[in-house]
mmCIF file of C-alpha atoms in Angstrom:
data_model
loop_
_atom_site.group_PDB
_atom_site.id
_atom_site.type_symbol
_atom_site.label_atom_id
_atom_site.label_comp_id
_atom_site.label_asym_id
_atom_site.label_seq_id
_atom_site.Cartn_x
_atom_site.Cartn_y
_atom_site.Cartn_z
ATOM 1 C CA MET A 1 -15.382 2.362 8.340
ATOM 2 C CA ARG A 2 -16.280 -1.373 7.610
ATOM 3 C CA TYR A 3 -14.032 -4.046 8.818
ATOM 4 C CA ILE A 4 -12.703 -6.064 5.530
ATOM 5 C CA PRO A 5 -11.124 -9.365 6.867
ATOM 6 C CA ILE A 6 -7.440 -9.871 5.924
ATOM 7 C CA HIS A 7 -6.883 -13.490 4.265
ATOM 8 C CA LEU A 8 -3.134 -14.406 3.711
ATOM 9 C CA LEU A 9 -1.871 -17.134 1.670
ATOM 10 C CA VAL A 10 1.246 -18.550 2.953
ATOM 11 C CA THR A 11 3.000 -20.749 0.273
ATOM 12 C CA GLY A 12 6.116 -21.505 -1.953
ATOM 13 C CA GLY A 13 9.536 -19.496 -1.207
ATOM 14 C CA HIS A 14 11.777 -20.122 1.536
ATOM 15 C CA LYS A 15 10.337 -22.198 4.607
ATOM 16 C CA ALA A 16 11.854 -19.552 6.944
ATOM 17 C CA MET A 17 9.748 -16.501 5.146
ATOM 18 C CA SER A 18 6.401 -18.639 5.496
ATOM 19 C CA ILE A 19 7.267 -18.857 8.892
ATOM 20 C CA TYR A 20 8.140 -14.804 9.390
ATOM 21 C CA ALA A 21 4.774 -14.263 7.830
ATOM 22 C CA ALA A 22 2.904 -16.635 10.121
ATOM 23 C CA LEU A 23 4.265 -15.243 12.966
ATOM 24 C CA ALA A 24 3.385 -11.507 11.924
ATOM 25 C CA ALA A 25 -0.119 -12.782 11.289
ATOM 26 C CA GLU A 26 -0.188 -13.878 15.198
ATOM 27 C CA LEU A 27 0.649 -10.441 16.072
ATOM 28 C CA LEU A 28 -1.404 -8.498 13.614
ATOM 29 C CA PHE A 29 -4.521 -10.533 12.944
ATOM 30 C CA GLY A 30 -8.061 -9.900 14.297
ATOM 31 C CA GLU A 31 -10.735 -12.622 15.121
ATOM 32 C CA HIS A 32 -12.094 -12.330 11.516
ATOM 33 C CA ASP A 33 -8.663 -12.842 9.721
ATOM 34 C CA ARG A 34 -7.736 -16.140 8.239
ATOM 35 C CA LEU A 35 -4.064 -17.627 7.223
ATOM 36 C CA TRP A 36 -3.961 -20.277 4.599
ATOM 37 C CA THR A 37 -1.108 -22.611 2.826
ATOM 38 C CA ILE A 38 -1.340 -25.253 0.396
ATOM 39 C CA HIS A 39 -0.472 -28.765 0.393
ATOM 40 C CA THR A 40 0.722 -30.563 -2.573
ATOM 41 C CA PRO A 41 1.506 -34.239 -2.729
ATOM 42 C CA LYS A 42 5.412 -34.655 -3.220
ATOM 43 C CA ASP A 43 4.893 -36.665 -6.452
ATOM 44 C CA LEU A 44 3.150 -33.663 -7.882
ATOM 45 C CA MET A 45 5.989 -31.409 -6.486
ATOM 46 C CA GLN A 46 8.615 -33.287 -8.131
ATOM 47 C CA LEU A 47 7.156 -32.655 -11.446
ATOM 48 C CA GLY A 48 8.357 -28.971 -11.312
ATOM 49 C CA LEU A 49 5.366 -27.546 -12.808
ATOM 50 C CA PHE A 50 3.820 -24.044 -11.623
ATOM 51 C CA HIS A 51 0.385 -25.529 -11.808
ATOM 52 C CA ALA A 52 -1.058 -29.003 -11.123
ATOM 53 C CA PRO A 53 -1.813 -31.099 -14.110
ATOM 54 C CA ALA A 54 -5.180 -31.696 -15.232
ATOM 55 C CA GLY A 55 -7.189 -34.272 -13.211
ATOM 56 C CA THR A 56 -4.836 -33.731 -10.297
ATOM 57 C CA GLN A 57 -6.294 -30.334 -8.770
ATOM 58 C CA GLY A 58 -8.524 -32.501 -6.329
ATOM 59 C CA ARG A 59 -5.034 -33.626 -4.612
ATOM 60 C CA VAL A 60 -3.761 -30.177 -3.876
ATOM 61 C CA GLN A 61 -5.207 -29.117 -0.557
ATOM 62 C CA ILE A 62 -5.788 -25.193 0.711
ATOM 63 C CA ILE A 63 -5.487 -25.476 4.240
ATOM 64 C CA GLN A 64 -6.442 -23.059 6.806
ATOM 65 C CA LEU A 65 -3.630 -22.625 9.650
ATOM 66 C CA PRO A 66 -4.831 -21.886 13.136
ATOM 67 C CA VAL A 67 -4.130 -18.214 14.220
ATOM 68 C CA ARG A 68 -5.076 -16.821 17.539
ATOM 69 C CA PRO A 69 -6.371 -13.306 17.438
ATOM 70 C CA SER A 70 -3.535 -10.998 18.621
ATOM 71 C CA ARG A 71 -3.303 -10.393 22.367
ATOM 72 C CA LEU A 72 0.025 -8.729 22.310
ATOM 73 C CA LEU A 73 -0.854 -6.056 19.638
ATOM 74 C CA PRO A 74 -3.869 -4.300 21.542
ATOM 75 C CA GLY A 75 -1.357 -3.898 24.662
ATOM 76 C CA VAL A 76 1.012 -2.620 22.562
ATOM 77 C CA LEU A 77 -0.982 0.331 21.100
ATOM 78 C CA ALA A 78 -1.813 3.194 23.164
ATOM 79 C CA GLY A 79 -5.479 2.866 22.873
ATOM 80 C CA GLY A 80 -5.607 -0.644 21.906
ATOM 81 C CA ASP A 81 -6.766 0.373 18.795
ATOM 82 C CA THR A 82 -6.051 -2.370 16.303
ATOM 83 C CA GLN A 83 -8.815 -1.661 13.818
ATOM 84 C CA HIS A 84 -7.245 1.911 13.123
ATOM 85 C CA LEU A 85 -3.658 0.278 12.694
ATOM 86 C CA LEU A 86 -5.435 -2.241 10.179
ATOM 87 C CA GLU A 87 -7.274 0.560 8.215
ATOM 88 C CA ARG A 88 -4.616 2.758 8.130
ATOM 89 C CA SER A 89 -2.194 -0.017 6.807
ATOM 90 C CA ARG A 90 -5.049 -0.900 4.144
ATOM 91 C CA THR A 91 -4.748 2.860 3.113
ATOM 92 C CA SER A 92 -2.871 3.379 0.012
ATOM 93 C CA PRO A 93 0.366 5.655 -0.469
ATOM 94 C CA ARG A 94 -1.538 7.882 -2.811
ATOM 95 C CA GLN A 95 -4.466 8.251 -0.230
ATOM 96 C CA MET A 96 -1.980 8.950 2.332
ATOM 97 C CA PHE A 97 -0.307 11.345 0.446
ATOM 98 C CA LEU A 98 -3.205 13.343 -0.686
ATOM 99 C CA GLY A 99 -4.283 13.607 2.856
ATOM 100 C CA ALA A 100 -1.065 15.049 4.022
ATOM 101 C CA LEU A 101 -1.393 17.857 1.803
ATOM 102 C CA THR A 102 -2.491 21.397 3.360
ATOM 103 C CA GLU A 103 -5.553 22.970 1.626
ATOM 104 C CA ALA A 104 -3.544 24.986 -0.402
ATOM 105 C CA GLU A 105 -1.051 22.597 -1.424
ATOM 106 C CA GLY A 106 -3.863 20.413 -2.569
ATOM 107 C CA LYS A 107 -5.778 23.280 -4.639
ATOM 108 C CA VAL A 108 -2.011 23.642 -6.310
ATOM 109 C CA ALA A 109 -1.714 19.806 -6.706
ATOM 110 C CA GLU A 110 -5.446 19.768 -8.187
ATOM 111 C CA THR A 111 -4.875 22.639 -10.398
ATOM 112 C CA LEU A 112 -1.674 21.141 -11.649
ATOM 113 C CA HIS A 113 -3.457 17.683 -12.205
ATOM 114 C CA GLN A 114 -6.311 19.756 -14.433
ATOM 115 C CA HIS A 115 -3.469 21.570 -16.145
ATOM 116 C CA PRO A 116 -0.645 19.288 -16.562
ATOM 117 C CA TYR A 117 1.282 21.620 -18.635
ATOM 118 C CA ALA A 118 1.118 24.644 -17.077
ATOM 119 C CA SER A 119 4.259 26.651 -15.861
ATOM 120 C CA ASN A 120 4.418 27.922 -12.459
ATOM 121 C CA GLU A 121 3.622 31.479 -13.520
ATOM 122 C CA GLU A 122 0.077 30.095 -15.360
ATOM 123 C CA LEU A 123 -0.860 27.854 -12.087
ATOM 124 C CA GLY A 124 -0.001 31.249 -10.148
ATOM 125 C CA ARG A 125 -2.407 32.976 -12.610
ATOM 126 C CA ILE A 126 -5.238 30.527 -12.300
ATOM 127 C CA LEU A 127 -5.134 30.384 -8.572
ATOM 128 C CA GLY A 128 -4.468 34.023 -8.193
ATOM 129 C CA LYS A 129 -0.853 33.296 -6.360
ATOM 130 C CA SER A 130 2.972 34.371 -7.239
ATOM 131 C CA PRO A 131 4.661 32.110 -9.083
ATOM 132 C CA LYS A 132 6.993 32.059 -6.065
ATOM 133 C CA THR A 133 4.703 30.667 -3.746
ATOM 134 C CA ILE A 134 3.418 28.095 -6.397
ATOM 135 C CA GLU A 135 7.154 27.134 -6.338
ATOM 136 C CA ASN A 136 7.206 26.944 -2.598
ATOM 137 C CA GLN A 137 3.942 24.914 -2.304
ATOM 138 C CA LEU A 138 5.415 22.550 -4.974
ATOM 139 C CA ARG A 139 8.634 22.171 -3.185
ATOM 140 C CA MET A 140 6.828 21.022 0.011
ATOM 141 C CA ILE A 141 4.296 18.511 -2.123
ATOM 142 C CA TYR A 142 7.540 17.190 -3.473
ATOM 143 C CA GLY A 143 8.910 16.737 -0.122
ATOM 144 C CA LYS A 144 5.575 14.754 1.108
ATOM 145 C CA LEU A 145 5.476 13.004 -2.353
ATOM 146 C CA PHE A 146 8.840 11.240 -1.688
ATOM 147 C CA THR A 147 7.732 10.511 2.171
ATOM 148 C CA TYR A 148 5.062 8.324 0.867
ATOM 149 C CA PHE A 149 6.628 7.039 -2.417
ATOM 150 C CA ASP A 150 9.849 5.536 -2.652
ATOM 151 C CA LEU A 151 11.179 7.303 -5.661
ATOM 152 C CA ASN A 152 14.445 8.005 -7.166
ATOM 153 C CA VAL A 153 13.691 11.074 -9.197
ATOM 154 C CA GLU A 154 16.005 13.479 -10.858
ATOM 155 C CA ASP A 155 15.026 17.281 -10.141
ATOM 156 C CA LYS A 156 13.817 17.937 -13.639
ATOM 157 C CA ARG A 157 11.491 14.666 -13.253
ATOM 158 C CA LYS A 158 9.632 15.573 -10.125
ATOM 159 C CA ARG A 159 6.538 17.444 -11.839
ATOM 160 C CA GLN A 160 6.105 14.380 -13.832
ATOM 161 C CA ALA A 161 6.343 11.966 -10.874
ATOM 162 C CA LEU A 162 3.599 14.094 -9.098
ATOM 163 C CA LEU A 163 1.394 14.200 -11.992
ATOM 164 C CA ASP A 164 1.889 10.128 -12.278
ATOM 165 C CA VAL A 165 0.496 9.983 -8.490
ATOM 166 C CA LEU A 166 -2.284 12.529 -9.131
ATOM 167 C CA ALA A 167 -3.601 10.491 -12.315
ATOM 168 C CA GLY A 168 -3.058 7.221 -10.365
ATOM 169 C CA ARG A 169 -0.682 5.853 -12.386
ATOM 170 C CA VAL A 170 1.934 5.217 -9.582
#
């Protein structure tokens, strides 16, 4: 997989949070990653606007902050594989969820995605499985779904939550 550099802009909010973000960058960044901040003169800040007024944009500076590539992280990771960690952190919860499904669960999920109004009985007929098998596989799928997504869903809404994830709406 191709490495895509991280560019983190730390600005606004509480100063402590900006410091925490910069410290995290020190621990996780590779040699091609960059940390940035914005410097706005006090007189512009005192205007209380969310943007620089016309004609003053040149006074606002984007500044690259010095960050050493992590020397700590490779020693912490078993194989020193920071690239793998960064790639995994860039993987969406949807991709991780779909990757965690077994082949059989993936077929049930794909069939449900193609037939969103099908009952367990209908899904079973399509896949040549019993409704009880479909129910058990959906139970496993729901368990994995809630591992990768912070969803607080009633039992009667689990199927719709799964359909939303499969359709890319979540």
